[in-house]
PDB file of C-alpha atoms in Angstrom:
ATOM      1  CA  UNK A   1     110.563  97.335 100.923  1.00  0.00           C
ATOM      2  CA  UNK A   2     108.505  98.688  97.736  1.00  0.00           C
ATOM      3  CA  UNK A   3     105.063  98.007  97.000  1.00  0.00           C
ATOM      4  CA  UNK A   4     103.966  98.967  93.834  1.00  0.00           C
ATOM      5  CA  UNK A   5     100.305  98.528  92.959  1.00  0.00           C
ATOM      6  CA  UNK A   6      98.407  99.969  89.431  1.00  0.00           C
ATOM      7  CA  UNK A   7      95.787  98.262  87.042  1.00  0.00           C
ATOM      8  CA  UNK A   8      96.327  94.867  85.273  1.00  0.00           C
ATOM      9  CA  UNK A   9      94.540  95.964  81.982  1.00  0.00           C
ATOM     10  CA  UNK A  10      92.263  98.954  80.855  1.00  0.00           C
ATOM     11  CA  UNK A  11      90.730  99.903  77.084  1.00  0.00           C
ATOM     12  CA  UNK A  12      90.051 103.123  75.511  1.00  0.00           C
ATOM     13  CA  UNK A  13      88.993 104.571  72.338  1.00  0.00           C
ATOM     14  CA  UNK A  14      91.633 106.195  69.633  1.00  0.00           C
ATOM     15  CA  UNK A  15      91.214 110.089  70.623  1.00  0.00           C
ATOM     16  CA  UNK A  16      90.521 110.085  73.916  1.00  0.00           C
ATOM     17  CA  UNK A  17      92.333 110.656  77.047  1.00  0.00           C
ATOM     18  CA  UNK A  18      93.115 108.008  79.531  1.00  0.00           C
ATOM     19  CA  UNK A  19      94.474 107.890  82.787  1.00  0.00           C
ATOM     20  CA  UNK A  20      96.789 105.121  84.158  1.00  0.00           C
ATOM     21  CA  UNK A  21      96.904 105.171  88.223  1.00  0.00           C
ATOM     22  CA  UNK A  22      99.611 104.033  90.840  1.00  0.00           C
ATOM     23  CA  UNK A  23     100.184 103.515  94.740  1.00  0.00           C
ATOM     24  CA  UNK A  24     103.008 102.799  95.796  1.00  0.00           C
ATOM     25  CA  UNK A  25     104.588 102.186  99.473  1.00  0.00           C
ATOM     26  CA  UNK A  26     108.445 103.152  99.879  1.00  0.00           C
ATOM     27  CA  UNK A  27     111.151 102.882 102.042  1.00  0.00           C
ATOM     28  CA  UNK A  28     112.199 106.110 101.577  1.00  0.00           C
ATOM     29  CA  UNK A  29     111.570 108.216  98.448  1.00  0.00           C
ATOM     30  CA  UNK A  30     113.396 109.109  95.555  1.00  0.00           C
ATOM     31  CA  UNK A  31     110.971 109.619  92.354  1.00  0.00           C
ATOM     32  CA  UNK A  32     108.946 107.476  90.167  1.00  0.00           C
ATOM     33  CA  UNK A  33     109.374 106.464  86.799  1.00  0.00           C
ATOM     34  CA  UNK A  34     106.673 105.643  84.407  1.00  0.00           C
ATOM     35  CA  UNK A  35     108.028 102.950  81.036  1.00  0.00           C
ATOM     36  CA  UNK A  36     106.168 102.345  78.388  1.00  0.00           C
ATOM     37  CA  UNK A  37     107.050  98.742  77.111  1.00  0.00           C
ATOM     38  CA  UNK A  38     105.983  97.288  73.288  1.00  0.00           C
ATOM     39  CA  UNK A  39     105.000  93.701  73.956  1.00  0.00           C
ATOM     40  CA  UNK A  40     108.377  91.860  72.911  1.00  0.00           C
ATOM     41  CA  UNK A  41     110.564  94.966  73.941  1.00  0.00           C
ATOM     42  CA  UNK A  42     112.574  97.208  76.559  1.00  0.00           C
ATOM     43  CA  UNK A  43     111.018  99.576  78.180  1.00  0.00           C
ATOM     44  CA  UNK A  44     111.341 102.686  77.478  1.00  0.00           C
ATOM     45  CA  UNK A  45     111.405 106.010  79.697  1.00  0.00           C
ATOM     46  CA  UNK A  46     108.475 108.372  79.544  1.00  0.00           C
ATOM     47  CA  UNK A  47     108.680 110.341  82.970  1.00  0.00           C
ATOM     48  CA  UNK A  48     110.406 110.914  85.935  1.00  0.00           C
ATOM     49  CA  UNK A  49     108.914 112.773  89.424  1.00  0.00           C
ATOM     50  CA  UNK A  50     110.467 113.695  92.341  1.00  0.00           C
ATOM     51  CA  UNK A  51     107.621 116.429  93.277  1.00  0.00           C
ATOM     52  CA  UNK A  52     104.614 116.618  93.817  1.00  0.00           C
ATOM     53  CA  UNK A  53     101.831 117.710  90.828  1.00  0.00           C
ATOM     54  CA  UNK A  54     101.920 117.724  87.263  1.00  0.00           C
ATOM     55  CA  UNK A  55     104.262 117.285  84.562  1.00  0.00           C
ATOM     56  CA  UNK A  56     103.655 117.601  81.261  1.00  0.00           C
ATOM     57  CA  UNK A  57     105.369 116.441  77.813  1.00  0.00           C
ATOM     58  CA  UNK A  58     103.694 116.061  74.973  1.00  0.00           C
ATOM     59  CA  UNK A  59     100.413 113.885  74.496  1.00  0.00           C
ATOM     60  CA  UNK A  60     101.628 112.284  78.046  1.00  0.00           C
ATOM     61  CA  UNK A  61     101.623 114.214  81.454  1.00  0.00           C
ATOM     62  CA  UNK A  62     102.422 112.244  84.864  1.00  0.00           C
ATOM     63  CA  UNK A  63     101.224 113.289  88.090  1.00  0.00           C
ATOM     64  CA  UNK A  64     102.628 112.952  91.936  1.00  0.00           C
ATOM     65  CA  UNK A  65     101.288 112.982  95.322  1.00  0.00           C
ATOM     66  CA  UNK A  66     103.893 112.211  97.697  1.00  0.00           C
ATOM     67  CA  UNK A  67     102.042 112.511 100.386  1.00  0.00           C
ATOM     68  CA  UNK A  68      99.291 110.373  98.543  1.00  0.00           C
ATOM     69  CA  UNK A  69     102.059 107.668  97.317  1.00  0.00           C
ATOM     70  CA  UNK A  70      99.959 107.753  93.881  1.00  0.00           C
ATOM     71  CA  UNK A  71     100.488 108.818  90.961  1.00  0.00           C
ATOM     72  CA  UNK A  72      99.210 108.965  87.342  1.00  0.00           C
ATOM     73  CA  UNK A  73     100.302 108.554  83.494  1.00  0.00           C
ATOM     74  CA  UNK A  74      97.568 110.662  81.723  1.00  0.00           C
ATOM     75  CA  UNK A  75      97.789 109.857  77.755  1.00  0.00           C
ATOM     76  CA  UNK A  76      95.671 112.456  75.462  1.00  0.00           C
ATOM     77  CA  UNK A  77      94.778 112.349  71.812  1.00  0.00           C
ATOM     78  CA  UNK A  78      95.651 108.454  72.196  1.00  0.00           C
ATOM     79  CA  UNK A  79      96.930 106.955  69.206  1.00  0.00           C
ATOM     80  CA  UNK A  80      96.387 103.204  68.262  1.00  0.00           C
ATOM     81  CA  UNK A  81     100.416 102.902  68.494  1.00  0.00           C
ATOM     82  CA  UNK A  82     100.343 104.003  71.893  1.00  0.00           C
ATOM     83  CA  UNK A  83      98.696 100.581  72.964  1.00  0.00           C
ATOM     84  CA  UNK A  84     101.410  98.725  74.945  1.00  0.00           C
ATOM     85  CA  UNK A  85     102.095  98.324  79.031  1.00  0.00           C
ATOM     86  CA  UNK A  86     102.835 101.000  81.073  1.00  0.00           C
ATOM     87  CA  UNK A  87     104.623 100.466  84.242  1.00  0.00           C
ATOM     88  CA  UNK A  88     105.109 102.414  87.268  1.00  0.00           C
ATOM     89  CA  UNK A  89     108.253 102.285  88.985  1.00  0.00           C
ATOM     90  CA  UNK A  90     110.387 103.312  91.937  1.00  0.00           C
ATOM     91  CA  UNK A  91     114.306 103.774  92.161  1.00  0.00           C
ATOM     92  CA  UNK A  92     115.283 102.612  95.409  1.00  0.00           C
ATOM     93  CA  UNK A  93     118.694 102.347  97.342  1.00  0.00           C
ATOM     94  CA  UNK A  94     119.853  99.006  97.802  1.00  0.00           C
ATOM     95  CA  UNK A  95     123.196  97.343  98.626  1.00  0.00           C
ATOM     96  CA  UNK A  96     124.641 101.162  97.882  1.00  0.00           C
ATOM     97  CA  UNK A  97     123.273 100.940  94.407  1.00  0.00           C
ATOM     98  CA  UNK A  98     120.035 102.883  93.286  1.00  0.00           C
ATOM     99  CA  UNK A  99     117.645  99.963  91.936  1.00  0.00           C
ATOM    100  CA  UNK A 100     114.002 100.483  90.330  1.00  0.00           C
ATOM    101  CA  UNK A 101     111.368  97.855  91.646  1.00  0.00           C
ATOM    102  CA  UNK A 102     108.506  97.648  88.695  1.00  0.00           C
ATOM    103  CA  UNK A 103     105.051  97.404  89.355  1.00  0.00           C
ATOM    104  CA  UNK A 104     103.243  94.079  87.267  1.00  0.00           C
ATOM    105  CA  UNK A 105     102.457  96.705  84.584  1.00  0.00           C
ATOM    106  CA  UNK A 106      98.821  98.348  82.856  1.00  0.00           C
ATOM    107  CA  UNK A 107      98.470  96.905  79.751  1.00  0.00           C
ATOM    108  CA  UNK A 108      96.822  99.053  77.272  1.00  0.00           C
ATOM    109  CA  UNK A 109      94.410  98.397  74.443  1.00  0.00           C
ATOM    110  CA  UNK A 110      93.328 101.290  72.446  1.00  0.00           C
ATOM    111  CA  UNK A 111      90.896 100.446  70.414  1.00  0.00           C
ATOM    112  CA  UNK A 112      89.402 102.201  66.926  1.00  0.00           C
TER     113      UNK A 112
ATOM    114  CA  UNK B   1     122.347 109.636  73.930  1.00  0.00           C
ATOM    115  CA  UNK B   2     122.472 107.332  76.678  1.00  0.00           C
ATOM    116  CA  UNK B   3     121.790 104.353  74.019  1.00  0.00           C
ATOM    117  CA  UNK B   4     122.259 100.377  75.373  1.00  0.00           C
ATOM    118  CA  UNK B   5     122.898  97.373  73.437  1.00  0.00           C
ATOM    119  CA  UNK B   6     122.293  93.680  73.605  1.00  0.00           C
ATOM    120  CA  UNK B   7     123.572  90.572  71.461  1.00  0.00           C
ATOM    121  CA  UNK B   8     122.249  88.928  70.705  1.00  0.00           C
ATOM    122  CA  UNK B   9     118.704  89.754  70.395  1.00  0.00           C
ATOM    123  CA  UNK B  10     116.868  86.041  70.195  1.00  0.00           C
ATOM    124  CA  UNK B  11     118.650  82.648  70.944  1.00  0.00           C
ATOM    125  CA  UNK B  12     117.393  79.523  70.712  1.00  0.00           C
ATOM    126  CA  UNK B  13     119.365  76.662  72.611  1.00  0.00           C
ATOM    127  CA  UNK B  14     119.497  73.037  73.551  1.00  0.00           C
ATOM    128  CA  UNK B  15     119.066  72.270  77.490  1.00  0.00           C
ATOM    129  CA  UNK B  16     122.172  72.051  78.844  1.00  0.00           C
ATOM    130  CA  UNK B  17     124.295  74.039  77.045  1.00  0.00           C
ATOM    131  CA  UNK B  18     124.952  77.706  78.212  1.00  0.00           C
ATOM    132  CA  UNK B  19     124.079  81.149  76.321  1.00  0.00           C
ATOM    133  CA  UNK B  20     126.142  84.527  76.855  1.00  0.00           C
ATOM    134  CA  UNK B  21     124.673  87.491  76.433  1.00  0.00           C
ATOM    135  CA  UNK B  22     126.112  90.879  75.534  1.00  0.00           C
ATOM    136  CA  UNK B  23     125.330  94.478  77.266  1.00  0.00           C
ATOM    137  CA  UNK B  24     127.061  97.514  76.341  1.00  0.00           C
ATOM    138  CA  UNK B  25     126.643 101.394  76.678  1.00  0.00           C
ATOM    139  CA  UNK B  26     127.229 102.795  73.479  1.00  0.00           C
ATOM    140  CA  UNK B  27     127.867 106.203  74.156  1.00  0.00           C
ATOM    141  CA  UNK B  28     128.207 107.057  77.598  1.00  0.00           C
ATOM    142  CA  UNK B  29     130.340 105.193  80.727  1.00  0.00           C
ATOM    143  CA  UNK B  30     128.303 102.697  83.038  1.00  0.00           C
ATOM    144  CA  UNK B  31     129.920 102.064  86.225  1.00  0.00           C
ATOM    145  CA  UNK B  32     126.545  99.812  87.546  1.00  0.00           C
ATOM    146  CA  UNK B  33     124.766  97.706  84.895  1.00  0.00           C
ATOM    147  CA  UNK B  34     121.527  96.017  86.212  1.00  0.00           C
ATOM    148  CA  UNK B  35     120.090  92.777  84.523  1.00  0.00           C
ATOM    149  CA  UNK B  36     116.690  91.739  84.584  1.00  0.00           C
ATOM    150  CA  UNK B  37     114.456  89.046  83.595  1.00  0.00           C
ATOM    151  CA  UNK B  38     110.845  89.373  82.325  1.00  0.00           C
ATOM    152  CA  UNK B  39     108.231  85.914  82.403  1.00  0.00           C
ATOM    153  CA  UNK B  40     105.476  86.618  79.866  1.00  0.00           C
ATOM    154  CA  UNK B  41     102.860  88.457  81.372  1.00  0.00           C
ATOM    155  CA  UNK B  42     104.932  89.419  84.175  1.00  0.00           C
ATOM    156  CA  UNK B  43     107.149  92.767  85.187  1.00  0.00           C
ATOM    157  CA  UNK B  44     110.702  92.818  85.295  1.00  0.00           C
ATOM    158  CA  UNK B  45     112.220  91.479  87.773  1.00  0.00           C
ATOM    159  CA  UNK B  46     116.030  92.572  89.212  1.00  0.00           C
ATOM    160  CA  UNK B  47     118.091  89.577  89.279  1.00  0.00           C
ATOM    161  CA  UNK B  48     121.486  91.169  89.897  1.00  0.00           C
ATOM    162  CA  UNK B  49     123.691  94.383  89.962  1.00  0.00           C
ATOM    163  CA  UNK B  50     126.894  94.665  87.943  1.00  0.00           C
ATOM    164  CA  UNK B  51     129.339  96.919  88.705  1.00  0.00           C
ATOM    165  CA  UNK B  52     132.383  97.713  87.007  1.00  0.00           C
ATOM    166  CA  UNK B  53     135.858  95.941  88.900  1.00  0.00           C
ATOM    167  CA  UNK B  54     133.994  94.348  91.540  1.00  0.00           C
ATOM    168  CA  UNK B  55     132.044  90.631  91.946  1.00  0.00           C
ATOM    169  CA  UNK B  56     127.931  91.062  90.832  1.00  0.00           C
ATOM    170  CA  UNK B  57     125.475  91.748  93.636  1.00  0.00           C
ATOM    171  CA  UNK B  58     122.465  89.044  93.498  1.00  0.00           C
ATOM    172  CA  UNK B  59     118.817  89.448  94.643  1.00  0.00           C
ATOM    173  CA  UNK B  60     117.540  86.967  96.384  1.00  0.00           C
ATOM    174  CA  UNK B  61     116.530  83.834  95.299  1.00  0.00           C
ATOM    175  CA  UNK B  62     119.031  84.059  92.002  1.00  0.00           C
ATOM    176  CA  UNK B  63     121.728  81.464  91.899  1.00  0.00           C
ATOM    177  CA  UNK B  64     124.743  83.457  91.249  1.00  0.00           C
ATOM    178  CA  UNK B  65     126.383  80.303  89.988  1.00  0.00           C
ATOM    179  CA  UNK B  66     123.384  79.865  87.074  1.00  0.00           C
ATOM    180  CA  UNK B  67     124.195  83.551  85.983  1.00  0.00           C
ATOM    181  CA  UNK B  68     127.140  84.601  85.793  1.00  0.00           C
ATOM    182  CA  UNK B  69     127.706  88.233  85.677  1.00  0.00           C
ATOM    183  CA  UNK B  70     131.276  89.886  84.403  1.00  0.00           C
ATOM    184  CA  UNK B  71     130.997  93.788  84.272  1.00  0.00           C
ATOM    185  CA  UNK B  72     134.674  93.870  81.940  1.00  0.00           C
ATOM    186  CA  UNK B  73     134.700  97.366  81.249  1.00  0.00           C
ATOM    187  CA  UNK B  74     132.745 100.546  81.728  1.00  0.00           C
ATOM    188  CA  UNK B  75     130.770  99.816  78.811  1.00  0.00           C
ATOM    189  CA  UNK B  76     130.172  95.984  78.942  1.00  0.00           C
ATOM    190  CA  UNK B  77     129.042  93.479  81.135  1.00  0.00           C
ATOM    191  CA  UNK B  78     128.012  89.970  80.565  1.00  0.00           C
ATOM    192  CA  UNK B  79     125.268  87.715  81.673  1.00  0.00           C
ATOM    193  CA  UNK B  80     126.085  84.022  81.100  1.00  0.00           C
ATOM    194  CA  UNK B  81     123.265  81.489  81.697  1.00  0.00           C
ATOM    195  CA  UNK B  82     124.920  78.177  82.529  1.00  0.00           C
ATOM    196  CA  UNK B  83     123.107  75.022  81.858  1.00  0.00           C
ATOM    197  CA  UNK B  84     119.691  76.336  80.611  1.00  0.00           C
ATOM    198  CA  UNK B  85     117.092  74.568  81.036  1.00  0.00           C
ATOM    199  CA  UNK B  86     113.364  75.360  79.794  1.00  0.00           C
ATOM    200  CA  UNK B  87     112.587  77.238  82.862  1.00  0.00           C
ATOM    201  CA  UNK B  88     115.145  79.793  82.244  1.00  0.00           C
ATOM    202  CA  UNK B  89     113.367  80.885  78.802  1.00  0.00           C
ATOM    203  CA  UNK B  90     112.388  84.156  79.745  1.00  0.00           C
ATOM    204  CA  UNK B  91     113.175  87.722  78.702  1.00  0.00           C
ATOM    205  CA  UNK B  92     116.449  88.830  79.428  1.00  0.00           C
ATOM    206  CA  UNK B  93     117.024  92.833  79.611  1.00  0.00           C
ATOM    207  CA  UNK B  94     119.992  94.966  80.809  1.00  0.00           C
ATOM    208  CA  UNK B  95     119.918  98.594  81.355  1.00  0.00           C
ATOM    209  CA  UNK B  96     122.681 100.604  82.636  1.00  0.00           C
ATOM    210  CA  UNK B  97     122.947 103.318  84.986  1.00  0.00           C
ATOM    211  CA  UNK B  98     124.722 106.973  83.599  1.00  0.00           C
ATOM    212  CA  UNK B  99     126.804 108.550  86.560  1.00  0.00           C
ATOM    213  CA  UNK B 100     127.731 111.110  83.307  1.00  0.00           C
ATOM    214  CA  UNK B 101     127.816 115.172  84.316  1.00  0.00           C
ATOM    215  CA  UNK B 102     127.052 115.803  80.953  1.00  0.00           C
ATOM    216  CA  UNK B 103     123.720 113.926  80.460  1.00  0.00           C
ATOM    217  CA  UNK B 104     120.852 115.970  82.078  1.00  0.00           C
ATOM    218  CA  UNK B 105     121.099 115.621  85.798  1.00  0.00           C
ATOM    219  CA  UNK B 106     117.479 114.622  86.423  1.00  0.00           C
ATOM    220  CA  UNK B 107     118.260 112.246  83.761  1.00  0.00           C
ATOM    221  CA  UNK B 108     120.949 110.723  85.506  1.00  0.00           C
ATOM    222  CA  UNK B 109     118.769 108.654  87.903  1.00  0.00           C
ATOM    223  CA  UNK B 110     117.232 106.878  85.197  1.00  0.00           C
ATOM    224  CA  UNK B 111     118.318 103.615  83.970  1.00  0.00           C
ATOM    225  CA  UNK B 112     118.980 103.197  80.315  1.00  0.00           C
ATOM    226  CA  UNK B 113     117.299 100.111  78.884  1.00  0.00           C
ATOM    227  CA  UNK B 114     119.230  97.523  76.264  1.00  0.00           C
ATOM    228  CA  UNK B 115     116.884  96.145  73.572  1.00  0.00           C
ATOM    229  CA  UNK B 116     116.646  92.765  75.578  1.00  0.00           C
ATOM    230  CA  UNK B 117     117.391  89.089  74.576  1.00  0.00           C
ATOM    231  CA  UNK B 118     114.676  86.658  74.240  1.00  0.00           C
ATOM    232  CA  UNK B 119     115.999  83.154  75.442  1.00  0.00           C
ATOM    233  CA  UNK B 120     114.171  80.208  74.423  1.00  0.00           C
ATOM    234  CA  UNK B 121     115.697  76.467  75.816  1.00  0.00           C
ATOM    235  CA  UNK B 122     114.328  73.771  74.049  1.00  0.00           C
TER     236      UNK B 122
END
């Protein structure tokens, strides 16, 4: 099965950087996702690791440790517009289709 | 690329009656469709896989004769929720999954999200 765990909620401060864990618990790996999802929206796709460290796009980098089963969303230079959930999430093979199982979400408030 | 659509976006309904909803890959081909369904406060959760020419795979718990799935065509498939009642208000939200060459081939494990449809069953 997959067991995804991260934060329910966290704040920070326009400008500054934040960092957004995960654990997770597999059967079997095959990457994790990170979404960022508007309240009343989709979500939509921010990263995507299958190895271990850090990648980096933008004002976002995500981080793996496979050997850890954690991993991190790090948003920099955070912008009031970038307050919204951000889940964690793992594809999985099921039923001979690949399926994502989504963690409950970190909702976050960035605040002036 | 890789964009997902959904009709219709909101729907309000009368308990009882039934509500189809619309998911299509605009621009690419979707042999598997996935729909989901999102409680406020809550992640999404995978009710069933659609895949193109074959009957919908349900997760458990989901009454595959409630929602009915049809995947038509490689670039539609159809949730139907049959006799709604308040308790299926919820979040409704396809997403599709791109076996294409051409997209980038990391990218091609990722699921492509539709807008969603809010259902609300008065």
């Amino acid at each position: 099965g997959q067991n995804i765990d991260q934060p329910t909620e966290m704040t920070a401060t326009e400008g500054a950087i934040v960092q957004i864990n995960c654990t997770y618990q597999t059967s079997g790996f095959n990457g994790l996702f990170w979404y960022q999802q508007h309240a009343g929206e989709a979500p939509t796709f921010l990263s995507y690791n299958v190895l271990d460290g850090l990648e980096e796009k933008g004002r976002f980098s995500s981080f793996l440790s496979r050997s850890k089963g954690y991993s991190y969303l790090l948003l920099k230079e955070l912008q009031m517009k970038d307050s919204a959930s951000y889940l964690c999430a793992a594809p999985y093979l099921g039923g001979g289709y690949q399926k994502v199982t989504f963690g409950t979400g970190t909702k976050l408030q960035v605040i002036p | 690329g890789a964009v997902v659509s959904q009709h219709p976006s909101r729907v309000i309904c009368k308990s009882g009656t039934s509500v189809k909803i619309e998911c299509r890959s605009l621009d690419f081909q979707a042999t598997t469709m996935f729909w989901y369904r999102q409680f406020p406060k809550q992640s999404l959760m995978l009710m069933a896989t659609s895949n193109e020419g074959s009957k919908a795979t349900y997760e458990q718990g989901v009454e595959k004769d409630k929602f009915l799935i049809n995947h038509a065509s490689l670039t539609l498939s159809t949730l139907t929720v049959t006799s709604a009642h308040p308790e299926d208000s919820s979040f409704y939200i396809c997403s599709a999954h791109s076996a294409d060459p051409s997209v980038e081939r990391r990218m091609t494990d990722t699921q492509y999200f539709g807008p969603g449809t809010r259902l609300t069953v008065l």
